[in-house]
mmCIF file of C-alpha atoms in Angstrom:
data_model
loop_
_atom_site.group_PDB
_atom_site.id
_atom_site.type_symbol
_atom_site.label_atom_id
_atom_site.label_comp_id
_atom_site.label_asym_id
_atom_site.label_seq_id
_atom_site.Cartn_x
_atom_site.Cartn_y
_atom_site.Cartn_z
ATOM 1 C CA MET A 1 16.555 5.836 52.493
ATOM 2 C CA GLY A 2 14.750 8.126 54.877
ATOM 3 C CA LYS A 3 11.266 9.478 55.343
ATOM 4 C CA GLY A 4 12.208 12.691 53.501
ATOM 5 C CA THR A 5 13.217 10.893 50.294
ATOM 6 C CA ASP A 6 10.043 8.804 50.464
ATOM 7 C CA PHE A 7 8.027 12.018 50.828
ATOM 8 C CA LEU A 8 9.651 13.558 47.717
ATOM 9 C CA LYS A 9 8.973 10.437 45.667
ATOM 10 C CA GLU A 10 5.302 10.505 46.729
ATOM 11 C CA ALA A 11 5.008 14.229 45.958
ATOM 12 C CA GLY A 12 6.467 13.732 42.478
ATOM 13 C CA VAL A 13 7.397 17.355 41.823
ATOM 14 C CA TYR A 14 9.548 19.335 44.225
ATOM 15 C CA PHE A 15 11.093 22.788 44.015
ATOM 16 C CA ILE A 16 14.741 23.709 44.508
ATOM 17 C CA ALA A 17 15.595 27.248 45.588
ATOM 18 C CA THR A 18 18.982 28.769 44.857
ATOM 19 C CA SER A 19 20.180 32.353 44.638
ATOM 20 C CA GLU A 20 21.812 34.529 42.021
ATOM 21 C CA ASN A 21 23.038 38.064 42.593
ATOM 22 C CA GLY A 22 21.175 38.171 45.898
ATOM 23 C CA GLN A 23 17.859 37.178 44.297
ATOM 24 C CA PRO A 24 16.070 33.917 45.055
ATOM 25 C CA GLN A 25 15.607 31.504 42.161
ATOM 26 C CA LEU A 26 13.098 28.658 42.261
ATOM 27 C CA ARG A 27 12.333 25.891 39.796
ATOM 28 C CA PRO A 28 10.544 22.528 39.688
ATOM 29 C CA PHE A 29 12.336 19.180 39.570
ATOM 30 C CA GLY A 30 10.832 15.756 39.112
ATOM 31 C CA SER A 31 13.599 13.202 39.288
ATOM 32 C CA ASN A 32 15.652 12.170 42.258
ATOM 33 C CA MET A 33 17.290 9.011 43.439
ATOM 34 C CA GLU A 34 18.873 7.342 46.400
ATOM 35 C CA TYR A 35 22.371 6.105 45.663
ATOM 36 C CA LYS A 36 24.882 4.770 48.180
ATOM 37 C CA GLY A 37 22.781 6.112 51.052
ATOM 38 C CA ARG A 38 22.558 9.650 49.681
ATOM 39 C CA PHE A 39 19.783 11.742 48.117
ATOM 40 C CA TYR A 40 20.716 12.791 44.564
ATOM 41 C CA PHE A 41 19.210 15.137 42.012
ATOM 42 C CA SER A 42 20.412 15.972 38.528
ATOM 43 C CA MET A 43 20.328 18.714 35.917
ATOM 44 C CA GLY A 44 22.017 19.844 32.734
ATOM 45 C CA ARG A 45 25.373 21.557 33.098
ATOM 46 C CA SER A 46 24.263 24.305 30.693
ATOM 47 C CA LYS A 47 21.346 25.389 32.929
ATOM 48 C CA ASN A 48 21.391 28.486 35.125
ATOM 49 C CA VAL A 49 20.589 26.367 38.182
ATOM 50 C CA PHE A 50 23.873 24.467 37.693
ATOM 51 C CA ARG A 51 25.861 27.724 37.705
ATOM 52 C CA GLN A 52 23.939 28.968 40.735
ATOM 53 C CA ILE A 53 24.637 25.834 42.773
ATOM 54 C CA ILE A 54 28.314 25.809 41.828
ATOM 55 C CA SER A 55 28.537 29.449 42.910
ATOM 56 C CA ASN A 56 26.566 28.919 46.140
ATOM 57 C CA PRO A 57 25.859 25.283 47.065
ATOM 58 C CA LYS A 58 23.311 26.150 49.769
ATOM 59 C CA VAL A 59 19.880 25.053 48.560
ATOM 60 C CA SER A 60 16.377 24.686 49.898
ATOM 61 C CA ILE A 61 13.897 22.112 48.640
ATOM 62 C CA ALA A 62 10.127 22.116 49.165
ATOM 63 C CA ALA A 63 7.287 19.861 48.042
ATOM 64 C CA LEU A 64 3.573 19.589 48.677
ATOM 65 C CA LYS A 65 1.545 16.388 48.446
ATOM 66 C CA PRO A 66 -2.138 16.383 47.397
ATOM 67 C CA ASP A 67 -3.174 15.809 51.021
ATOM 68 C CA ARG A 68 -1.534 19.197 51.812
ATOM 69 C CA ASP A 69 1.358 17.699 53.800
ATOM 70 C CA TRP A 70 4.601 19.455 52.917
ATOM 71 C CA ILE A 71 8.337 19.162 53.372
ATOM 72 C CA ARG A 72 11.241 21.573 53.589
ATOM 73 C CA ILE A 73 14.841 20.443 53.172
ATOM 74 C CA ILE A 74 17.842 22.685 53.664
ATOM 75 C CA GLY A 75 21.341 21.554 52.780
ATOM 76 C CA GLU A 76 24.464 21.978 50.716
ATOM 77 C CA ALA A 77 24.737 20.453 47.258
ATOM 78 C CA VAL A 78 27.912 18.542 46.403
ATOM 79 C CA LEU A 79 28.765 17.865 42.764
ATOM 80 C CA ASP A 80 29.480 14.165 42.186
ATOM 81 C CA GLU A 81 31.734 13.753 39.152
ATOM 82 C CA THR A 82 31.843 9.947 39.303
ATOM 83 C CA GLU A 83 30.505 8.003 36.347
ATOM 84 C CA ASP A 84 28.957 5.456 38.733
ATOM 85 C CA ALA A 85 26.288 7.866 39.989
ATOM 86 C CA LYS A 86 25.462 9.101 36.484
ATOM 87 C CA ASN A 87 25.252 5.558 35.096
ATOM 88 C CA TYR A 88 22.974 4.530 37.962
ATOM 89 C CA LEU A 89 20.668 7.453 37.113
ATOM 90 C CA LEU A 90 20.602 6.585 33.409
ATOM 91 C CA ASP A 91 20.025 2.881 34.059
ATOM 92 C CA ASN A 92 17.081 3.626 36.368
ATOM 93 C CA ASN A 93 15.433 6.621 34.733
ATOM 94 C CA PRO A 94 14.378 6.123 31.093
ATOM 95 C CA ARG A 95 13.046 9.686 30.813
ATOM 96 C CA ILE A 96 16.401 11.236 31.765
ATOM 97 C CA LYS A 97 18.216 8.732 29.544
ATOM 98 C CA GLU A 98 16.078 9.821 26.589
ATOM 99 C CA ILE A 99 16.615 13.537 27.283
ATOM 100 C CA TYR A 100 20.405 13.171 27.432
ATOM 101 C CA LYS A 101 20.877 10.297 24.964
ATOM 102 C CA ASP A 102 22.944 12.450 22.600
ATOM 103 C CA ASN A 103 25.033 14.105 25.308
ATOM 104 C CA PRO A 104 25.224 12.205 28.619
ATOM 105 C CA THR A 105 28.258 14.281 29.656
ATOM 106 C CA GLU A 106 25.842 17.220 30.028
ATOM 107 C CA ILE A 107 24.307 15.616 33.147
ATOM 108 C CA ALA A 108 25.396 17.018 36.504
ATOM 109 C CA MET A 109 24.756 14.921 39.606
ATOM 110 C CA PHE A 110 24.464 16.473 43.073
ATOM 111 C CA TYR A 111 23.912 15.011 46.529
ATOM 112 C CA LEU A 112 23.125 16.857 49.760
ATOM 113 C CA VAL A 113 25.149 17.238 52.954
ATOM 114 C CA ASN A 114 24.505 19.160 56.188
ATOM 115 C CA VAL A 115 20.820 18.462 55.750
ATOM 116 C CA THR A 116 17.844 19.573 57.832
ATOM 117 C CA CYS A 117 14.597 17.923 56.770
ATOM 118 C CA THR A 118 11.249 19.015 58.260
ATOM 119 C CA ILE A 119 7.960 17.311 57.447
ATOM 120 C CA ASN A 120 4.720 19.161 58.142
ATOM 121 C CA GLU A 121 1.701 16.858 58.242
ATOM 122 C CA SER A 122 -1.789 18.310 58.496
ATOM 123 C CA GLY A 123 -2.935 18.703 62.087
ATOM 124 C CA LYS A 124 0.412 17.620 63.580
ATOM 125 C CA GLU A 125 3.494 19.337 64.878
ATOM 126 C CA PRO A 126 6.363 19.537 62.351
ATOM 127 C CA VAL A 127 8.897 16.724 62.735
ATOM 128 C CA GLN A 128 12.555 16.422 61.848
ATOM 129 C CA ALA A 129 13.195 13.478 59.541
ATOM 130 C CA ASP A 130 16.078 11.723 57.848
ATOM 131 C CA LEU A 131 16.457 12.496 54.200
#
């Protein structure tokens, strides 16, 4: 995958911003994956963030590493309803598999399109990177 996905994996926790009724909404995420050349993230279908993304798929993602380097990603989330993507997530993420063991149909998988990814490293000019 790209430098942006590598950055998010190194950071561990990243934040996804959405909106609801004109108000920004922000929450932490910890899992992501590369699948078929795309960056994916997942959530439960019963969560507010799922409704917000379905209503307005434009999202912003930010993360900060301990060395103070940070990333900002802007894109549109696309819901992937295929079982292949969900099965790949469950096969490669024991924590998510445990959380959804009783109800794997609750998992919603999204990937990003129309992406702008900017990495800001300490003491350097920001650079555009592939996600």
